[in-house]
PDB file of N, CA and C in Angstrom:
ATOM      1  N   MET A 276       0.474  -1.099   0.411  1.00  0.00           N
ATOM      2  CA  MET A 276      -0.414   0.384  -0.045  1.00  0.00           C
ATOM      3  C   MET A 276       0.876   1.018   0.189  1.00  0.00           C
ATOM      4  N   GLU A 277       2.028   0.607   0.583  1.00  0.00           N
ATOM      5  CA  GLU A 277       3.017   2.257   0.616  1.00  0.00           C
ATOM      6  C   GLU A 277       3.200   2.729  -0.342  1.00  0.00           C
ATOM      7  N   GLY A 278       3.694   1.844  -1.197  1.00  0.00           N
ATOM      8  CA  GLY A 278       4.393   2.097  -3.576  1.00  0.00           C
ATOM      9  C   GLY A 278       3.088   2.964  -3.665  1.00  0.00           C
ATOM     10  N   VAL A 279       1.885   2.571  -3.218  1.00  0.00           N
ATOM     11  CA  VAL A 279       1.295   3.503  -4.484  1.00  0.00           C
ATOM     12  C   VAL A 279       0.572   4.586  -3.519  1.00  0.00           C
ATOM     13  N   TRP A 280       0.947   4.996  -2.711  1.00  0.00           N
ATOM     14  CA  TRP A 280       0.603   6.192  -1.909  1.00  0.00           C
ATOM     15  C   TRP A 280       1.934   7.473  -2.324  1.00  0.00           C
ATOM     16  N   GLU A 281       2.923   7.219  -2.830  1.00  0.00           N
ATOM     17  CA  GLU A 281       4.499   7.053  -3.129  1.00  0.00           C
ATOM     18  C   GLU A 281       4.398   7.049  -4.904  1.00  0.00           C
ATOM     19  N   ARG A 282       3.249   6.133  -5.292  1.00  0.00           N
ATOM     20  CA  ARG A 282       3.536   6.721  -6.166  1.00  0.00           C
ATOM     21  C   ARG A 282       2.084   8.084  -6.853  1.00  0.00           C
ATOM     22  N   VAL A 283       1.104   8.171  -6.562  1.00  0.00           N
ATOM     23  CA  VAL A 283       0.448   8.670  -6.280  1.00  0.00           C
ATOM     24  C   VAL A 283       0.695  10.173  -5.919  1.00  0.00           C
ATOM     25  N   GLY A 284       1.332  10.348  -5.307  1.00  0.00           N
ATOM     26  CA  GLY A 284       2.104  11.317  -5.027  1.00  0.00           C
ATOM     27  C   GLY A 284       3.204  12.017  -6.197  1.00  0.00           C
ATOM     28  N   ALA A 285       3.852  11.168  -6.265  1.00  0.00           N
ATOM     29  CA  ALA A 285       5.034  11.130  -7.475  1.00  0.00           C
ATOM     30  C   ALA A 285       4.120  11.801  -8.025  1.00  0.00           C
ATOM     31  N   ALA A 286       3.632  11.249  -9.374  1.00  0.00           N
ATOM     32  CA  ALA A 286       2.470  11.158  -9.982  1.00  0.00           C
ATOM     33  C   ALA A 286       1.684  12.951  -9.854  1.00  0.00           C
ATOM     34  N   THR A 287       1.191  13.297  -8.948  1.00  0.00           N
ATOM     35  CA  THR A 287       0.526  14.564  -8.227  1.00  0.00           C
ATOM     36  C   THR A 287       2.002  15.349  -9.057  1.00  0.00           C
ATOM     37  N   ALA A 288       3.011  15.568  -8.056  1.00  0.00           N
ATOM     38  CA  ALA A 288       4.081  15.721  -8.400  1.00  0.00           C
ATOM     39  C   ALA A 288       4.353  15.895  -9.903  1.00  0.00           C
ATOM     40  N   ARG A 289       4.285  15.713 -10.447  1.00  0.00           N
ATOM     41  CA  ARG A 289       4.639  16.007 -11.493  1.00  0.00           C
ATOM     42  C   ARG A 289       3.619  17.084 -12.031  1.00  0.00           C
ATOM     43  N   ARG A 290       2.642  16.629 -12.337  1.00  0.00           N
ATOM     44  CA  ARG A 290       1.041  17.283 -12.932  1.00  0.00           C
ATOM     45  C   ARG A 290       1.267  18.747 -12.381  1.00  0.00           C
ATOM     46  N   GLU A 291       1.438  19.140 -10.831  1.00  0.00           N
ATOM     47  CA  GLU A 291       1.717  20.450 -10.518  1.00  0.00           C
ATOM     48  C   GLU A 291       3.154  21.209 -11.174  1.00  0.00           C
ATOM     49  N   ARG A 292       4.591  20.266 -11.420  1.00  0.00           N
ATOM     50  CA  ARG A 292       6.031  21.253 -11.539  1.00  0.00           C
ATOM     51  C   ARG A 292       4.578  21.682 -13.204  1.00  0.00           C
ATOM     52  N   THR A 293       4.067  20.420 -14.454  1.00  0.00           N
ATOM     53  CA  THR A 293       3.718  20.951 -15.548  1.00  0.00           C
ATOM     54  C   THR A 293       3.269  21.577 -15.422  1.00  0.00           C
ATOM     55  N   MET A 294       2.080  21.697 -14.828  1.00  0.00           N
ATOM     56  CA  MET A 294       1.307  23.185 -14.554  1.00  0.00           C
ATOM     57  C   MET A 294       2.613  24.817 -14.117  1.00  0.00           C
ATOM     58  N   ARG A 295       2.667  24.771 -13.322  1.00  0.00           N
ATOM     59  CA  ARG A 295       3.284  25.466 -13.016  1.00  0.00           C
ATOM     60  C   ARG A 295       4.144  25.990 -14.424  1.00  0.00           C
ATOM     61  N   SER A 296       5.736  25.169 -15.367  1.00  0.00           N
ATOM     62  CA  SER A 296       5.646  25.252 -16.251  1.00  0.00           C
ATOM     63  C   SER A 296       4.393  25.737 -16.817  1.00  0.00           C
ATOM     64  N   ALA A 297       3.870  25.402 -17.461  1.00  0.00           N
ATOM     65  CA  ALA A 297       2.982  25.861 -18.792  1.00  0.00           C
ATOM     66  C   ALA A 297       2.526  27.087 -18.390  1.00  0.00           C
ATOM     67  N   LEU A 298       1.752  27.352 -16.938  1.00  0.00           N
ATOM     68  CA  LEU A 298       1.371  29.041 -16.537  1.00  0.00           C
ATOM     69  C   LEU A 298       2.874  29.815 -16.862  1.00  0.00           C
ATOM     70  N   PHE A 299       4.497  29.875 -16.867  1.00  0.00           N
ATOM     71  CA  PHE A 299       5.137  30.093 -17.027  1.00  0.00           C
ATOM     72  C   PHE A 299       5.213  30.670 -18.275  1.00  0.00           C
ATOM     73  N   VAL A 300       4.957  28.967 -18.424  1.00  0.00           N
ATOM     74  CA  VAL A 300       5.882  30.001 -20.767  1.00  0.00           C
ATOM     75  C   VAL A 300       4.251  30.513 -21.119  1.00  0.00           C
ATOM     76  N   GLY A 301       3.669  30.478 -20.599  1.00  0.00           N
ATOM     77  CA  GLY A 301       2.043  31.012 -21.063  1.00  0.00           C
ATOM     78  C   GLY A 301       2.489  32.543 -20.780  1.00  0.00           C
ATOM     79  N   LEU A 302       2.985  33.192 -19.745  1.00  0.00           N
ATOM     80  CA  LEU A 302       2.935  34.522 -18.829  1.00  0.00           C
ATOM     81  C   LEU A 302       3.778  35.033 -19.721  1.00  0.00           C
ATOM     82  N   PHE A 303       5.217  33.982 -20.237  1.00  0.00           N
ATOM     83  CA  PHE A 303       6.273  34.294 -21.475  1.00  0.00           C
ATOM     84  C   PHE A 303       6.152  35.022 -22.417  1.00  0.00           C
ATOM     85  N   VAL A 304       5.401  34.073 -22.454  1.00  0.00           N
ATOM     86  CA  VAL A 304       4.519  34.211 -23.963  1.00  0.00           C
ATOM     87  C   VAL A 304       3.732  35.754 -24.636  1.00  0.00           C
ATOM     88  N   ILE A 305       3.517  35.641 -23.354  1.00  0.00           N
ATOM     89  CA  ILE A 305       1.899  36.913 -23.999  1.00  0.00           C
ATOM     90  C   ILE A 305       2.802  38.077 -22.768  1.00  0.00           C
ATOM     91  N   GLY A 306       4.178  38.333 -21.843  1.00  0.00           N
ATOM     92  CA  GLY A 306       4.312  38.901 -21.539  1.00  0.00           C
ATOM     93  C   GLY A 306       5.724  39.965 -22.908  1.00  0.00           C
ATOM     94  N   LEU A 307       6.188  38.792 -24.204  1.00  0.00           N
ATOM     95  CA  LEU A 307       6.783  39.086 -25.290  1.00  0.00           C
ATOM     96  C   LEU A 307       6.357  39.188 -26.231  1.00  0.00           C
ATOM     97  N   GLY A 308       5.026  39.074 -26.256  1.00  0.00           N
ATOM     98  CA  GLY A 308       4.362  38.623 -27.592  1.00  0.00           C
ATOM     99  C   GLY A 308       3.953  40.418 -27.386  1.00  0.00           C
ATOM    100  N   VAL A 309       3.256  41.193 -25.838  1.00  0.00           N
ATOM    101  CA  VAL A 309       3.349  42.831 -25.547  1.00  0.00           C
ATOM    102  C   VAL A 309       3.882  43.337 -25.552  1.00  0.00           C
ATOM    103  N   GLY A 310       5.341  43.016 -25.630  1.00  0.00           N
ATOM    104  CA  GLY A 310       6.212  43.937 -25.283  1.00  0.00           C
ATOM    105  C   GLY A 310       6.820  44.274 -26.625  1.00  0.00           C
ATOM    106  N   THR A 311       6.688  43.357 -27.538  1.00  0.00           N
ATOM    107  CA  THR A 311       7.276  43.239 -29.168  1.00  0.00           C
ATOM    108  C   THR A 311       5.926  44.236 -30.313  1.00  0.00           C
ATOM    109  N   LEU A 312       5.100  44.322 -29.918  1.00  0.00           N
ATOM    110  CA  LEU A 312       3.811  44.600 -30.045  1.00  0.00           C
ATOM    111  C   LEU A 312       3.775  45.830 -29.616  1.00  0.00           C
ATOM    112  N   THR A 313       4.546  46.363 -28.935  1.00  0.00           N
ATOM    113  CA  THR A 313       3.890  47.721 -28.468  1.00  0.00           C
ATOM    114  C   THR A 313       4.668  48.756 -29.839  1.00  0.00           C
ATOM    115  N   VAL A 314       4.247  50.244 -30.317  1.00  0.00           N
ATOM    116  CA  VAL A 314       4.660  50.969 -30.778  1.00  0.00           C
ATOM    117  C   VAL A 314       4.791  51.711 -30.377  1.00  0.00           C
ATOM    118  N   GLN A 315       6.004  52.503 -30.468  1.00  0.00           N
ATOM    119  CA  GLN A 315       6.713  53.838 -29.615  1.00  0.00           C
ATOM    120  C   GLN A 315       6.341  54.622 -30.530  1.00  0.00           C
ATOM    121  N   PRO A 316       6.421  55.943 -30.151  1.00  0.00           N
ATOM    122  CA  PRO A 316       5.541  57.141 -30.897  1.00  0.00           C
ATOM    123  C   PRO A 316       7.792  57.649 -31.462  1.00  0.00           C
ATOM    124  N   SER A 317       8.075  58.074 -32.713  1.00  0.00           N
ATOM    125  CA  SER A 317       9.705  58.923 -32.774  1.00  0.00           C
ATOM    126  C   SER A 317       9.036  60.422 -31.949  1.00  0.00           C
ATOM    127  N   VAL A 318      10.051  60.608 -31.281  1.00  0.00           N
ATOM    128  CA  VAL A 318      10.730  61.221 -30.298  1.00  0.00           C
ATOM    129  C   VAL A 318      11.677  62.191 -30.619  1.00  0.00           C
ATOM    130  N   TYR A 319      10.782  63.420 -31.242  1.00  0.00           N
ATOM    131  CA  TYR A 319      11.866  64.539 -31.053  1.00  0.00           C
ATOM    132  C   TYR A 319      11.688  65.924 -30.066  1.00  0.00           C
ATOM    133  N   ALA A 320      13.305  66.295 -29.903  1.00  0.00           N
ATOM    134  CA  ALA A 320      13.643  67.104 -29.312  1.00  0.00           C
ATOM    135  C   ALA A 320      12.566  68.864 -29.631  1.00  0.00           C
ATOM    136  N   LYS A 321      11.633  69.078 -28.893  1.00  0.00           N
ATOM    137  CA  LYS A 321      11.264  70.392 -28.917  1.00  0.00           C
ATOM    138  C   LYS A 321      11.044  71.171 -27.381  1.00  0.00           C
ATOM    139  N   ASP A 322      10.521  72.065 -27.804  1.00  0.00           N
ATOM    140  CA  ASP A 322      10.747  72.942 -26.039  1.00  0.00           C
ATOM    141  C   ASP A 322       9.265  72.881 -24.779  1.00  0.00           C
ATOM    142  N   ALA A 323      10.058  72.711 -23.886  1.00  0.00           N
ATOM    143  CA  ALA A 323       8.301  72.550 -23.611  1.00  0.00           C
ATOM    144  C   ALA A 323       7.896  73.037 -22.917  1.00  0.00           C
ATOM    145  N   SER A 324       6.368  73.211 -23.212  1.00  0.00           N
ATOM    146  CA  SER A 324       5.512  74.444 -23.228  1.00  0.00           C
ATOM    147  C   SER A 324       4.753  74.390 -22.233  1.00  0.00           C
ATOM    148  N   TYR A 325       4.026  74.734 -20.826  1.00  0.00           N
ATOM    149  CA  TYR A 325       3.722  74.484 -19.647  1.00  0.00           C
ATOM    150  C   TYR A 325       2.334  76.116 -19.757  1.00  0.00           C
ATOM    151  N   GLN A 326       1.510  75.345 -20.204  1.00  0.00           N
ATOM    152  CA  GLN A 326       0.360  76.634 -21.146  1.00  0.00           C
ATOM    153  C   GLN A 326      -0.168  76.798 -19.509  1.00  0.00           C
ATOM    154  N   VAL A 327      -0.517  76.307 -18.521  1.00  0.00           N
ATOM    155  CA  VAL A 327      -0.894  75.862 -17.639  1.00  0.00           C
ATOM    156  C   VAL A 327      -0.528  77.258 -16.624  1.00  0.00           C
ATOM    157  N   PHE A 328       1.036  76.627 -16.678  1.00  0.00           N
ATOM    158  CA  PHE A 328       1.665  78.039 -16.074  1.00  0.00           C
ATOM    159  C   PHE A 328       2.441  78.830 -16.339  1.00  0.00           C
ATOM    160  N   ASN A 329       1.977  79.302 -18.343  1.00  0.00           N
ATOM    161  CA  ASN A 329       2.494  80.408 -18.522  1.00  0.00           C
ATOM    162  C   ASN A 329       1.311  81.169 -19.156  1.00  0.00           C
ATOM    163  N   ASP A 330      -0.018  81.141 -18.360  1.00  0.00           N
ATOM    164  CA  ASP A 330      -1.391  81.578 -18.404  1.00  0.00           C
ATOM    165  C   ASP A 330      -1.224  83.719 -17.553  1.00  0.00           C
ATOM    166  N   ALA A 331      -1.650  84.301 -18.611  1.00  0.00           N
ATOM    167  CA  ALA A 331      -1.289  84.978 -17.754  1.00  0.00           C
ATOM    168  C   ALA A 331      -2.396  85.119 -16.239  1.00  0.00           C
ATOM    169  N   ARG A 332      -4.163  84.779 -16.563  1.00  0.00           N
ATOM    170  CA  ARG A 332      -4.924  83.965 -15.897  1.00  0.00           C
ATOM    171  C   ARG A 332      -4.742  83.936 -13.957  1.00  0.00           C
ATOM    172  N   LEU A 333      -3.203  83.463 -14.554  1.00  0.00           N
ATOM    173  CA  LEU A 333      -2.867  83.329 -12.810  1.00  0.00           C
ATOM    174  C   LEU A 333      -1.584  83.889 -12.454  1.00  0.00           C
ATOM    175  N   SER A 334      -1.675  85.263 -12.456  1.00  0.00           N
ATOM    176  CA  SER A 334      -1.140  86.153 -11.654  1.00  0.00           C
ATOM    177  C   SER A 334      -2.051  86.392 -10.726  1.00  0.00           C
ATOM    178  N   PRO A 335      -0.885  87.321 -10.054  1.00  0.00           N
ATOM    179  CA  PRO A 335      -1.728  87.617  -8.394  1.00  0.00           C
ATOM    180  C   PRO A 335      -2.704  88.362  -8.613  1.00  0.00           C
ATOM    181  N   ALA A 336      -2.873  89.283  -9.884  1.00  0.00           N
ATOM    182  CA  ALA A 336      -3.981  89.630  -9.800  1.00  0.00           C
ATOM    183  C   ALA A 336      -5.387  89.773 -10.226  1.00  0.00           C
ATOM    184  N   ALA A 337      -5.099  88.538 -11.732  1.00  0.00           N
ATOM    185  CA  ALA A 337      -6.133  88.543 -11.988  1.00  0.00           C
ATOM    186  C   ALA A 337      -6.039  86.729 -11.186  1.00  0.00           C
ATOM    187  N   LEU A 338      -6.126  85.955  -9.624  1.00  0.00           N
ATOM    188  CA  LEU A 338      -5.821  85.003  -8.921  1.00  0.00           C
ATOM    189  C   LEU A 338      -6.996  86.325  -8.079  1.00  0.00           C
ATOM    190  N   LEU A 339      -6.776  87.044  -7.451  1.00  0.00           N
ATOM    191  CA  LEU A 339      -7.600  88.231  -6.576  1.00  0.00           C
ATOM    192  C   LEU A 339      -8.632  89.033  -6.962  1.00  0.00           C
ATOM    193  N   HIS A 340      -8.662  88.857  -8.680  1.00  0.00           N
ATOM    194  CA  HIS A 340      -9.916  89.821  -9.282  1.00  0.00           C
ATOM    195  C   HIS A 340      -9.316  91.123  -8.639  1.00  0.00           C
ATOM    196  N   VAL A 341      -8.353  91.485  -8.824  1.00  0.00           N
ATOM    197  CA  VAL A 341      -7.939  92.905  -9.266  1.00  0.00           C
ATOM    198  C   VAL A 341      -7.592  93.114  -9.858  1.00  0.00           C
ATOM    199  N   ASP A 342      -8.491  94.916 -10.511  1.00  0.00           N
ATOM    200  CA  ASP A 342      -8.366  95.241 -12.336  1.00  0.00           C
ATOM    201  C   ASP A 342      -6.683  96.081 -12.071  1.00  0.00           C
ATOM    202  N   SER A 343      -6.066  96.092 -12.965  1.00  0.00           N
ATOM    203  CA  SER A 343      -4.920  97.061 -12.681  1.00  0.00           C
ATOM    204  C   SER A 343      -4.824  97.576 -13.774  1.00  0.00           C
TER     205      SER A 343
END
């Protein structure tokens, strides 16, 4: 009877090892596919324009509603 339980344990261990390997390979393939299919636009150097900070409406007079 002891040999039967050893074989059952070995079979279970093989099944779990196979499942982990299959999951790893699946995740690896998905990650590799997503990484290679991701398209990055071309990068060009240009001046930074921060419209929020360069706007005249953010002057202290405008924020306090003071006419100058």
